Amino acid sequence: MERKLSQNKNFVTLITAQAISSLGDWLSIVAIITLVGLKWEATPMQMSLIILSLAMPMALLGPLSGAIADRMERKTLMIVSDVARGILILLLTLASSVWMVYIILFATGIFSSVFVPAKNGKLKELVKDENIKGAMSLTSMIDSSTKVMGPLISGILVSSFGMYNVFYIDSATFFLSAILILLLPATAKESSNNRQEGKQDSSLKTDLQEGITFIRQSSYLLYGLFLLGISLLILQLSDSQIIILLRELTNVSPDLFGYAVTSSGSGMLITGVFLSRKTEYNAYMYMCFGVLGIGTGFGVMAVLTYFNLSLSIIWVPFLALIVGISAGLVFIPFQAAVQEKTPVHMTGRVFGVINSTTTTATIIGPLAGGALATVIGIIPSFVVTSSLLIFLFFISVLFRNKVEQEDEHVTESQPGTQGAASRQIN
C-alpha cells in the first residue's frame, strides 16, 4: 500500500521548501511598494510596472523555462533559482532608482519562472499517481495562503523593522529553501535516462513544440486549460475593479475591501483542505462548477451593489468566500489532472505552457477590466463577465462526454517514472 503523503519525507521537504520560497516571492511586496511609492514618490504608471516586471518573465518565458526544466536536473535548477533570487533581493537594498528595481524584479521573475516547472516536475518524481491529487491540493493551498499571508506579514515587518531589513529577511527565506532542497534526492537514473532517451539530437525549439503539442492532443487538458485561462482572466478582471464596485455602495466600511480579499483567499484554502482529503473525484465537473460559482458570485455582488443592499460588511465577504472556493475548484483539480496525465519527463514543458497562459491572463485581466468598466460602467461590466462564465458552465457541461473521451496513450504516464527519485534512496 502506498505511503501517506505525510509519511513521504521527500515530499514533506519539497512542500516545506515551496512554502518558504513562495512566501519569499510575496514577502518583499509591501517593502518594495513602500520604497518606490512613498520614499521615491513614483507615479501610478511606475507603480503598475512593479507588478508587471515580476509577471512578464513568467508570461514570456514560461514554455522555455519548462523545456529547460525537462532537460536539466530539477533539484539543481530549484537550488540555483532560490540562491539567485536571494542575491537579487539583497541587491534591492542598493537600488537607487526605480529602473534598478524594475531590472532586479524582472531578473527575479526569470528565476521564478524556472522554479515553478522544476518544482512540479520534482513533485511528479516523488509522489505516486494515486497520491497526486492530494499532493496538488496541498501545494495549491500553500500558493494561495502565501499570496494572502505574504503581503500581510510584509506589512507587519516593514512597520516593525523597516523596509530594508525586510529585504534581508526575504533573502534569507530563499537561502533556507535552497538548503532544504539540497536534502532531496537527485533524479534517479531510470527517470533521467527516460528524459534523455531519443533527445540527444533534439533542439530546444523541438522541446517547446512538444509541450504545446502534448496539450493540444488531449482534449481534456486543452479544454481544461481554456477553462482555467478564462476563469483566471475574469477573476483578475473583476478583482482589479472590485474596489471601484464597492465605491458604489453608501456607508461602505473602509476595511471592506480587505475583508473581501481575506475571504477570497480563505475560500481557496477551504477548497484545498477539502480536496486534499479526496483521492477520487471528477476533476472536469469540479472545474465546471467552479466556473459557475465564480460567475454567480460576481454577478450577485453586482446586483446587490446596484440595489445598494445594506449590511455589505456581511454579504460582500460571503460572496468573496464563494468566489474563492469556486476558484479553488477550477485551479486545483486541473493541476492535479495535468500531473496525473503528463509523463514525468514532460512535466516541465507542459507546466511551462500552463504557467505562461495563466500569467498572461493575470496581466491582461486588470487592463481589460479597467477598459471594460470605463466603456460600459462598473456594474454592467461585472454582470457581463459573470454572465459569460455562467454561459461557459452550461456549454462545458454539454461537451463533457466529448472532452472526457480521449486517447489513453496521450495522457498515460510512462511506466517506471512515478516516484523514481524517492525509490532511489529507499
Short mmCIF file of C-alpha atoms in Angstrom, two decimals:
data_model
loop_
_atom_site.label_atom_id
_atom_site.label_comp_id
_atom_site.label_asym_id
_atom_site.label_seq_id
_atom_site.Cartn_x
_atom_site.Cartn_y
_atom_site.Cartn_z
CA MET A 1 0.00 0.00 0.00
CA GLU A 2 1.25 3.47 -0.92
CA ARG A 3 2.55 5.54 1.94
CA LYS A 4 0.54 8.54 3.03
CA LEU A 5 1.85 11.91 1.90
CA SER A 6 2.68 12.86 5.48
CA GLN A 7 4.98 9.82 5.64
CA ASN A 8 6.74 10.74 2.41
CA LYS A 9 9.70 12.66 3.86
CA ASN A 10 10.92 13.86 0.48
CA PHE A 11 7.50 15.29 -0.38
CA VAL A 12 7.24 17.00 3.01
CA THR A 13 10.69 18.52 2.46
CA LEU A 14 9.70 19.71 -1.02
CA ILE A 15 6.46 21.42 0.03
CA THR A 16 8.23 22.98 3.04
CA ALA A 17 10.81 24.45 0.67
CA GLN A 18 7.98 25.55 -1.65
CA ALA A 19 6.15 27.24 1.24
CA ILE A 20 9.27 29.17 2.27
CA SER A 21 10.16 30.07 -1.32
CA SER A 22 6.56 31.11 -2.16
CA LEU A 23 6.45 33.24 0.97
CA GLY A 24 9.67 34.85 -0.20
CA ASP A 25 8.00 35.71 -3.52
CA TRP A 26 5.46 37.85 -1.69
CA LEU A 27 7.31 38.92 1.44
CA SER A 28 9.02 41.95 -0.03
CA ILE A 29 5.99 43.30 -1.94
CA VAL A 30 4.96 45.83 0.71
CA ALA A 31 8.58 46.84 1.26
CA ILE A 32 9.07 47.46 -2.47
CA ILE A 33 5.84 49.45 -2.73
CA THR A 34 6.85 51.47 0.34
CA LEU A 35 10.27 52.17 -1.16
CA VAL A 36 9.06 53.13 -4.63
CA GLY A 37 5.69 54.65 -3.77
CA LEU A 38 6.43 56.58 -0.60
CA LYS A 39 10.16 57.22 -0.49
CA TRP A 40 10.63 57.85 -4.21
CA GLU A 41 7.06 59.13 -4.86
CA ALA A 42 6.58 57.05 -8.00
CA THR A 43 3.80 57.82 -10.49
CA PRO A 44 0.78 55.47 -10.88
CA MET A 45 2.27 54.09 -14.10
CA GLN A 46 5.59 53.38 -12.39
CA MET A 47 3.71 51.54 -9.64
CA SER A 48 1.88 49.43 -12.23
CA LEU A 49 5.21 48.44 -13.78
CA ILE A 50 6.36 46.99 -10.44
CA ILE A 51 3.99 44.02 -10.64
CA LEU A 52 4.39 43.82 -14.41
CA SER A 53 8.16 43.43 -14.01
CA LEU A 54 7.62 40.29 -11.94
CA ALA A 55 4.84 38.83 -14.10
CA MET A 56 6.24 39.38 -17.59
CA PRO A 57 9.08 36.82 -17.39
CA MET A 58 6.63 34.05 -16.49
CA ALA A 59 4.31 35.00 -19.34
CA LEU A 60 7.09 35.34 -21.92
CA LEU A 61 9.48 32.61 -20.78
CA GLY A 62 7.13 30.02 -19.26
CA PRO A 63 7.37 27.45 -22.09
CA LEU A 64 11.14 27.98 -22.45
CA SER A 65 11.70 27.61 -18.69
CA GLY A 66 9.61 24.44 -18.74
CA ALA A 67 11.70 22.95 -21.53
CA ILE A 68 14.88 23.75 -19.60
CA ALA A 69 13.39 22.09 -16.50
CA ASP A 70 12.90 18.89 -18.51
CA ARG A 71 16.45 18.95 -19.89
CA MET A 72 18.34 19.60 -16.68
CA GLU A 73 18.39 18.22 -13.14
CA ARG A 74 15.37 19.78 -11.44
CA LYS A 75 16.92 19.78 -7.99
CA THR A 76 19.84 21.83 -9.28
CA LEU A 77 17.55 24.26 -11.09
CA MET A 78 15.50 24.86 -7.95
CA ILE A 79 18.59 25.50 -5.85
CA VAL A 80 20.08 27.88 -8.45
CA SER A 81 16.74 29.68 -8.70
CA ASP A 82 16.45 30.15 -4.94
CA VAL A 83 20.05 31.28 -4.49
CA ALA A 84 19.80 33.70 -7.41
CA ARG A 85 16.57 35.21 -6.08
CA GLY A 86 18.11 35.52 -2.63
CA ILE A 87 21.01 37.51 -4.08
CA LEU A 88 18.72 39.66 -6.25
CA ILE A 89 16.54 40.61 -3.27
CA LEU A 90 19.69 41.69 -1.43
CA LEU A 91 20.51 43.95 -4.37
CA LEU A 92 17.27 45.85 -3.74
CA THR A 93 18.93 47.36 -0.68
CA LEU A 94 21.41 49.01 -3.07
CA ALA A 95 18.84 50.21 -5.63
CA SER A 96 18.94 53.95 -6.17
CA SER A 97 16.33 54.36 -8.90
CA VAL A 98 13.04 52.83 -9.97
CA TRP A 99 14.68 51.42 -13.11
CA MET A 100 17.11 49.41 -10.99
CA VAL A 101 14.10 47.98 -9.15
CA TYR A 102 12.46 47.04 -12.47
CA ILE A 103 15.61 45.23 -13.66
CA ILE A 104 16.06 43.36 -10.38
CA LEU A 105 12.40 42.31 -10.27
CA PHE A 106 12.46 41.22 -13.91
CA ALA A 107 15.52 39.06 -13.21
CA THR A 108 13.79 37.68 -10.12
CA GLY A 109 10.79 36.80 -12.27
CA ILE A 110 13.03 34.90 -14.69
CA PHE A 111 14.32 32.63 -11.94
CA SER A 112 10.80 32.23 -10.51
CA SER A 113 9.66 31.06 -13.95
CA VAL A 114 12.29 28.30 -13.76
CA PHE A 115 11.47 27.28 -10.18
CA VAL A 116 7.77 26.55 -10.79
CA PRO A 117 8.03 23.90 -13.57
CA ALA A 118 11.10 22.37 -11.90
CA LYS A 119 9.15 22.05 -8.65
CA ASN A 120 6.16 20.47 -10.40
CA GLY A 121 8.44 18.01 -12.18
CA LYS A 122 10.17 17.11 -8.92
CA LEU A 123 6.81 16.55 -7.26
CA LYS A 124 5.92 14.13 -10.04
CA GLU A 125 9.12 12.21 -9.32
CA LEU A 126 8.49 11.99 -5.58
CA VAL A 127 4.76 11.19 -5.44
CA LYS A 128 2.87 8.19 -6.77
CA ASP A 129 -0.05 8.70 -9.16
CA GLU A 130 -2.62 7.67 -6.56
CA ASN A 131 -1.45 10.48 -4.28
CA ILE A 132 -1.06 13.19 -6.92
CA LYS A 133 -4.46 14.80 -6.31
CA GLY A 134 -3.80 15.18 -2.61
CA ALA A 135 -0.28 16.48 -3.29
CA MET A 136 -1.52 19.12 -5.74
CA SER A 137 -4.22 20.19 -3.27
CA LEU A 138 -1.54 20.78 -0.64
CA THR A 139 0.74 22.72 -2.98
CA SER A 140 -2.19 24.85 -4.16
CA MET A 141 -3.06 25.55 -0.52
CA ILE A 142 0.49 26.74 0.01
CA ASP A 143 0.37 29.01 -3.04
CA SER A 144 -2.94 30.61 -2.07
CA SER A 145 -2.04 31.01 1.62
CA THR A 146 1.33 32.63 0.88
CA LYS A 147 -0.33 35.09 -1.51
CA VAL A 148 -2.66 36.12 1.32
CA MET A 149 -0.19 35.96 4.21
CA GLY A 150 2.91 37.25 2.41
CA PRO A 151 1.83 40.88 1.94
CA LEU A 152 0.23 40.86 5.42
CA ILE A 153 3.42 39.64 7.09
CA SER A 154 5.45 42.01 4.93
CA GLY A 155 3.38 44.96 6.15
CA ILE A 156 3.94 43.96 9.78
CA LEU A 157 7.68 43.50 9.22
CA VAL A 158 8.02 46.85 7.43
CA SER A 159 6.28 48.59 10.33
CA SER A 160 8.39 46.76 12.91
CA PHE A 161 11.84 46.57 11.34
CA GLY A 162 11.89 48.91 8.35
CA MET A 163 11.79 48.11 4.64
CA TYR A 164 15.49 47.37 4.16
CA ASN A 165 15.52 44.80 6.97
CA VAL A 166 12.57 43.11 5.26
CA PHE A 167 14.74 42.64 2.16
CA TYR A 168 17.33 40.86 4.31
CA ILE A 169 14.65 38.62 5.84
CA ASP A 170 13.15 37.91 2.43
CA SER A 171 16.56 36.99 1.02
CA ALA A 172 17.09 34.57 3.90
CA THR A 173 13.86 32.71 3.03
CA PHE A 174 15.24 31.83 -0.42
CA PHE A 175 18.55 30.62 1.00
CA LEU A 176 16.68 28.50 3.56
CA SER A 177 14.55 26.99 0.79
CA ALA A 178 17.72 26.15 -1.17
CA ILE A 179 19.19 24.34 1.87
CA LEU A 180 16.04 22.24 2.21
CA ILE A 181 16.10 21.33 -1.49
CA LEU A 182 19.68 20.14 -1.04
CA LEU A 183 18.24 17.37 1.13
CA LEU A 184 16.14 16.00 -1.73
CA PRO A 185 17.41 13.07 -3.79
CA ALA A 186 18.67 13.68 -7.30
CA THR A 187 16.65 12.28 -10.16
CA ALA A 188 17.02 8.51 -10.34
CA LYS A 189 18.99 7.21 -13.30
CA GLU A 190 15.99 5.40 -14.74
CA SER A 191 13.99 8.63 -14.82
CA SER A 192 16.95 10.64 -16.10
CA ASN A 193 17.55 8.19 -18.91
CA ASN A 194 13.87 8.34 -19.74
CA ARG A 195 14.11 12.09 -20.07
CA GLN A 196 17.15 11.95 -22.30
CA GLU A 197 16.15 8.97 -24.43
CA GLY A 198 15.88 9.99 -28.02
CA LYS A 199 16.60 13.61 -27.15
CA GLN A 200 20.28 13.87 -27.93
CA ASP A 201 19.64 15.43 -31.31
CA SER A 202 16.52 17.40 -30.36
CA SER A 203 16.62 21.16 -30.18
CA LEU A 204 15.16 23.37 -27.50
CA LYS A 205 12.65 24.55 -30.11
CA THR A 206 11.51 20.96 -30.60
CA ASP A 207 11.08 20.52 -26.84
CA LEU A 208 8.98 23.67 -26.71
CA GLN A 209 6.75 22.41 -29.50
CA GLU A 210 6.34 19.02 -27.79
CA GLY A 211 4.88 20.62 -24.67
CA ILE A 212 2.31 22.55 -26.71
CA THR A 213 1.56 19.51 -28.89
CA PHE A 214 1.02 17.27 -25.86
CA ILE A 215 -1.66 19.62 -24.53
CA ARG A 216 -3.28 20.04 -27.95
CA GLN A 217 -3.55 16.27 -28.42
CA SER A 218 -5.51 15.91 -25.18
CA SER A 219 -8.99 17.41 -25.44
CA TYR A 220 -9.23 17.12 -21.65
CA LEU A 221 -6.10 19.20 -20.99
CA LEU A 222 -6.78 21.63 -23.83
CA TYR A 223 -10.32 22.47 -22.74
CA GLY A 224 -9.28 22.41 -19.09
CA LEU A 225 -6.58 24.98 -19.84
CA PHE A 226 -9.17 27.05 -21.67
CA LEU A 227 -11.48 26.99 -18.62
CA LEU A 228 -8.57 27.83 -16.34
CA GLY A 229 -7.38 30.71 -18.51
CA ILE A 230 -10.84 32.23 -18.94
CA SER A 231 -11.65 31.87 -15.23
CA LEU A 232 -8.37 33.46 -14.19
CA LEU A 233 -8.78 36.25 -16.75
CA ILE A 234 -12.21 37.17 -15.38
CA LEU A 235 -11.02 36.75 -11.80
CA GLN A 236 -8.24 39.25 -12.40
CA LEU A 237 -10.55 41.47 -14.43
CA SER A 238 -13.06 41.62 -11.59
CA ASP A 239 -10.58 41.58 -8.68
CA SER A 240 -8.80 44.63 -10.07
CA GLN A 241 -12.09 46.56 -10.22
CA ILE A 242 -13.84 45.31 -7.07
CA ILE A 243 -12.73 48.34 -5.09
CA ILE A 244 -14.44 50.50 -7.75
CA LEU A 245 -17.60 48.40 -7.44
CA LEU A 246 -17.62 48.77 -3.65
CA ARG A 247 -17.40 52.56 -4.02
CA GLU A 248 -20.92 52.42 -5.47
CA LEU A 249 -22.24 51.45 -2.02
CA THR A 250 -23.26 54.08 0.51
CA ASN A 251 -21.80 53.98 4.01
CA VAL A 252 -19.24 51.39 2.91
CA SER A 253 -16.67 50.34 5.52
CA PRO A 254 -13.09 51.35 4.62
CA ASP A 255 -12.00 47.85 5.64
CA LEU A 256 -14.48 46.08 3.37
CA PHE A 257 -12.02 45.52 0.54
CA GLY A 258 -9.54 43.90 2.91
CA TYR A 259 -12.25 41.62 4.27
CA ALA A 260 -13.18 40.60 0.73
CA VAL A 261 -9.58 39.76 -0.19
CA THR A 262 -9.10 37.75 3.00
CA SER A 263 -12.36 35.87 2.45
CA SER A 264 -11.40 35.03 -1.12
CA GLY A 265 -8.04 33.64 -0.01
CA SER A 266 -9.72 31.71 2.79
CA GLY A 267 -12.13 30.21 0.26
CA MET A 268 -9.27 28.79 -1.78
CA LEU A 269 -7.75 27.35 1.40
CA ILE A 270 -11.06 25.67 2.26
CA THR A 271 -11.18 24.06 -1.17
CA GLY A 272 -7.57 22.93 -0.82
CA VAL A 273 -8.27 21.28 2.54
CA PHE A 274 -11.41 19.62 1.15
CA LEU A 275 -9.71 18.25 -1.97
CA SER A 276 -6.60 17.12 -0.07
CA ARG A 277 -8.81 14.60 1.72
CA LYS A 278 -10.22 13.18 -1.52
CA THR A 279 -8.31 10.84 -3.79
CA GLU A 280 -11.03 10.21 -6.37
CA TYR A 281 -13.17 12.91 -7.95
CA ASN A 282 -14.25 14.11 -11.37
CA ALA A 283 -11.83 16.96 -11.98
CA TYR A 284 -13.67 18.21 -15.06
CA MET A 285 -17.03 18.59 -13.29
CA TYR A 286 -15.38 20.28 -10.34
CA MET A 287 -13.89 22.78 -12.77
CA CYS A 288 -17.28 23.36 -14.40
CA PHE A 289 -18.97 24.06 -11.08
CA GLY A 290 -16.04 26.28 -10.13
CA VAL A 291 -16.67 28.37 -13.24
CA LEU A 292 -20.36 28.57 -12.29
CA GLY A 293 -19.51 29.64 -8.74
CA ILE A 294 -17.17 32.42 -9.88
CA GLY A 295 -19.74 33.76 -12.30
CA THR A 296 -22.59 33.57 -9.79
CA GLY A 297 -20.55 35.17 -7.00
CA PHE A 298 -19.52 38.20 -9.04
CA GLY A 299 -22.96 38.51 -10.65
CA VAL A 300 -24.83 38.53 -7.35
CA MET A 301 -22.30 41.01 -5.95
CA ALA A 302 -23.02 43.38 -8.85
CA VAL A 303 -26.80 43.05 -8.47
CA LEU A 304 -26.73 43.64 -4.71
CA THR A 305 -24.47 46.63 -5.24
CA TYR A 306 -26.90 48.03 -7.81
CA PHE A 307 -29.71 47.83 -5.25
CA ASN A 308 -27.35 49.23 -2.60
CA LEU A 309 -28.23 46.47 -0.16
CA SER A 310 -27.35 47.22 3.44
CA LEU A 311 -25.12 45.05 5.65
CA SER A 312 -22.43 44.93 2.94
CA ILE A 313 -19.95 44.02 5.69
CA ILE A 314 -21.64 40.59 5.69
CA TRP A 315 -22.64 39.80 2.14
CA VAL A 316 -19.53 41.11 0.35
CA PRO A 317 -17.09 38.87 2.30
CA PHE A 318 -19.54 35.96 1.97
CA LEU A 319 -19.72 36.27 -1.80
CA ALA A 320 -15.93 36.71 -1.95
CA LEU A 321 -15.65 33.46 0.02
CA ILE A 322 -17.87 31.72 -2.57
CA VAL A 323 -15.70 33.08 -5.38
CA GLY A 324 -12.54 31.87 -3.60
CA ILE A 325 -13.96 28.39 -3.04
CA SER A 326 -15.04 28.24 -6.69
CA ALA A 327 -11.65 29.44 -7.93
CA GLY A 328 -10.03 26.61 -5.98
CA LEU A 329 -12.39 24.15 -7.70
CA VAL A 330 -11.05 25.35 -11.06
CA PHE A 331 -7.33 25.60 -10.29
CA ILE A 332 -6.62 22.61 -8.05
CA PRO A 333 -8.41 19.80 -9.96
CA PHE A 334 -6.90 20.98 -13.24
CA GLN A 335 -3.36 20.99 -11.89
CA ALA A 336 -3.93 17.55 -10.36
CA ALA A 337 -5.25 16.25 -13.69
CA VAL A 338 -2.20 17.64 -15.50
CA GLN A 339 0.12 15.88 -13.05
CA GLU A 340 -1.77 12.61 -13.50
CA LYS A 341 -1.84 12.72 -17.28
CA THR A 342 1.64 14.08 -18.01
CA PRO A 343 4.71 11.80 -18.20
CA VAL A 344 7.38 12.79 -15.70
CA HIS A 345 9.88 13.70 -18.41
CA MET A 346 7.46 16.26 -19.90
CA THR A 347 6.11 17.96 -16.78
CA GLY A 348 8.38 20.99 -17.15
CA ARG A 349 7.31 21.72 -20.71
CA VAL A 350 3.61 21.20 -20.00
CA PHE A 351 3.55 23.26 -16.82
CA GLY A 352 5.67 25.90 -18.53
CA VAL A 353 2.95 26.37 -21.15
CA ILE A 354 0.27 26.41 -18.44
CA ASN A 355 2.15 28.94 -16.32
CA SER A 356 2.67 31.16 -19.34
CA THR A 357 -1.07 31.05 -20.11
CA THR A 358 -2.17 31.80 -16.55
CA THR A 359 0.36 34.60 -16.09
CA THR A 360 -0.73 36.19 -19.35
CA ALA A 361 -4.30 36.13 -18.04
CA THR A 362 -3.19 37.88 -14.84
CA ILE A 363 -1.55 40.61 -16.93
CA ILE A 364 -4.39 41.13 -19.42
CA GLY A 365 -7.18 40.82 -16.83
CA PRO A 366 -6.62 44.08 -14.91
CA LEU A 367 -6.05 46.02 -18.15
CA ALA A 368 -9.22 44.60 -19.72
CA GLY A 369 -11.17 45.20 -16.52
CA GLY A 370 -10.28 48.86 -16.46
CA ALA A 371 -11.13 49.29 -20.15
CA LEU A 372 -14.46 47.45 -19.89
CA ALA A 373 -15.55 49.34 -16.77
CA THR A 374 -14.65 52.63 -18.45
CA VAL A 375 -16.70 51.84 -21.56
CA ILE A 376 -19.89 50.29 -20.10
CA GLY A 377 -19.70 51.09 -16.39
CA ILE A 378 -18.57 49.09 -13.38
CA ILE A 379 -21.82 47.26 -12.54
CA PRO A 380 -22.61 46.28 -16.17
CA SER A 381 -19.04 45.01 -16.58
CA PHE A 382 -19.48 42.67 -13.61
CA VAL A 383 -22.85 41.49 -14.96
CA VAL A 384 -21.42 40.83 -18.42
CA THR A 385 -18.40 38.87 -17.20
CA SER A 386 -20.45 36.81 -14.73
CA SER A 387 -22.99 36.01 -17.46
CA LEU A 388 -20.21 34.82 -19.75
CA LEU A 389 -18.93 32.45 -17.07
CA ILE A 390 -22.40 31.06 -16.37
CA PHE A 391 -22.91 30.54 -20.11
CA LEU A 392 -19.49 28.84 -20.27
CA PHE A 393 -20.60 26.49 -17.49
CA PHE A 394 -23.59 25.23 -19.48
CA ILE A 395 -21.51 24.84 -22.66
CA SER A 396 -18.85 22.90 -20.72
CA VAL A 397 -21.41 20.51 -19.24
CA LEU A 398 -22.92 19.88 -22.68
CA PHE A 399 -19.49 18.98 -24.08
CA ARG A 400 -18.49 16.90 -21.05
CA ASN A 401 -18.62 13.49 -22.74
CA LYS A 402 -16.72 14.67 -25.79
CA VAL A 403 -14.00 16.32 -23.72
CA GLU A 404 -13.52 13.34 -21.41
CA GLN A 405 -13.18 10.90 -24.32
CA GLU A 406 -9.52 10.94 -25.33
CA ASP A 407 -6.82 8.53 -26.38
CA GLU A 408 -5.25 6.88 -23.36
CA HIS A 409 -1.77 6.93 -24.89
CA VAL A 410 -1.77 10.75 -24.83
CA THR A 411 -2.18 11.09 -21.08
CA GLU A 412 -0.85 7.79 -19.76
CA SER A 413 2.38 8.33 -17.82
CA GLN A 414 5.29 6.20 -18.88
CA PRO A 415 5.82 3.22 -16.59
CA GLY A 416 8.59 3.38 -14.05
CA THR A 417 8.75 7.15 -13.87
CA GLN A 418 6.49 7.90 -10.92
CA GLY A 419 8.29 8.12 -7.61
CA ALA A 420 11.62 7.49 -9.30
CA ALA A 421 13.60 9.85 -7.13
CA SER A 422 12.10 8.54 -3.93
CA ARG A 423 12.84 4.93 -4.91
CA GLN A 424 16.48 5.83 -5.35
CA ILE A 425 17.02 6.26 -1.62
CA ASN A 426 14.52 3.71 -0.30
#
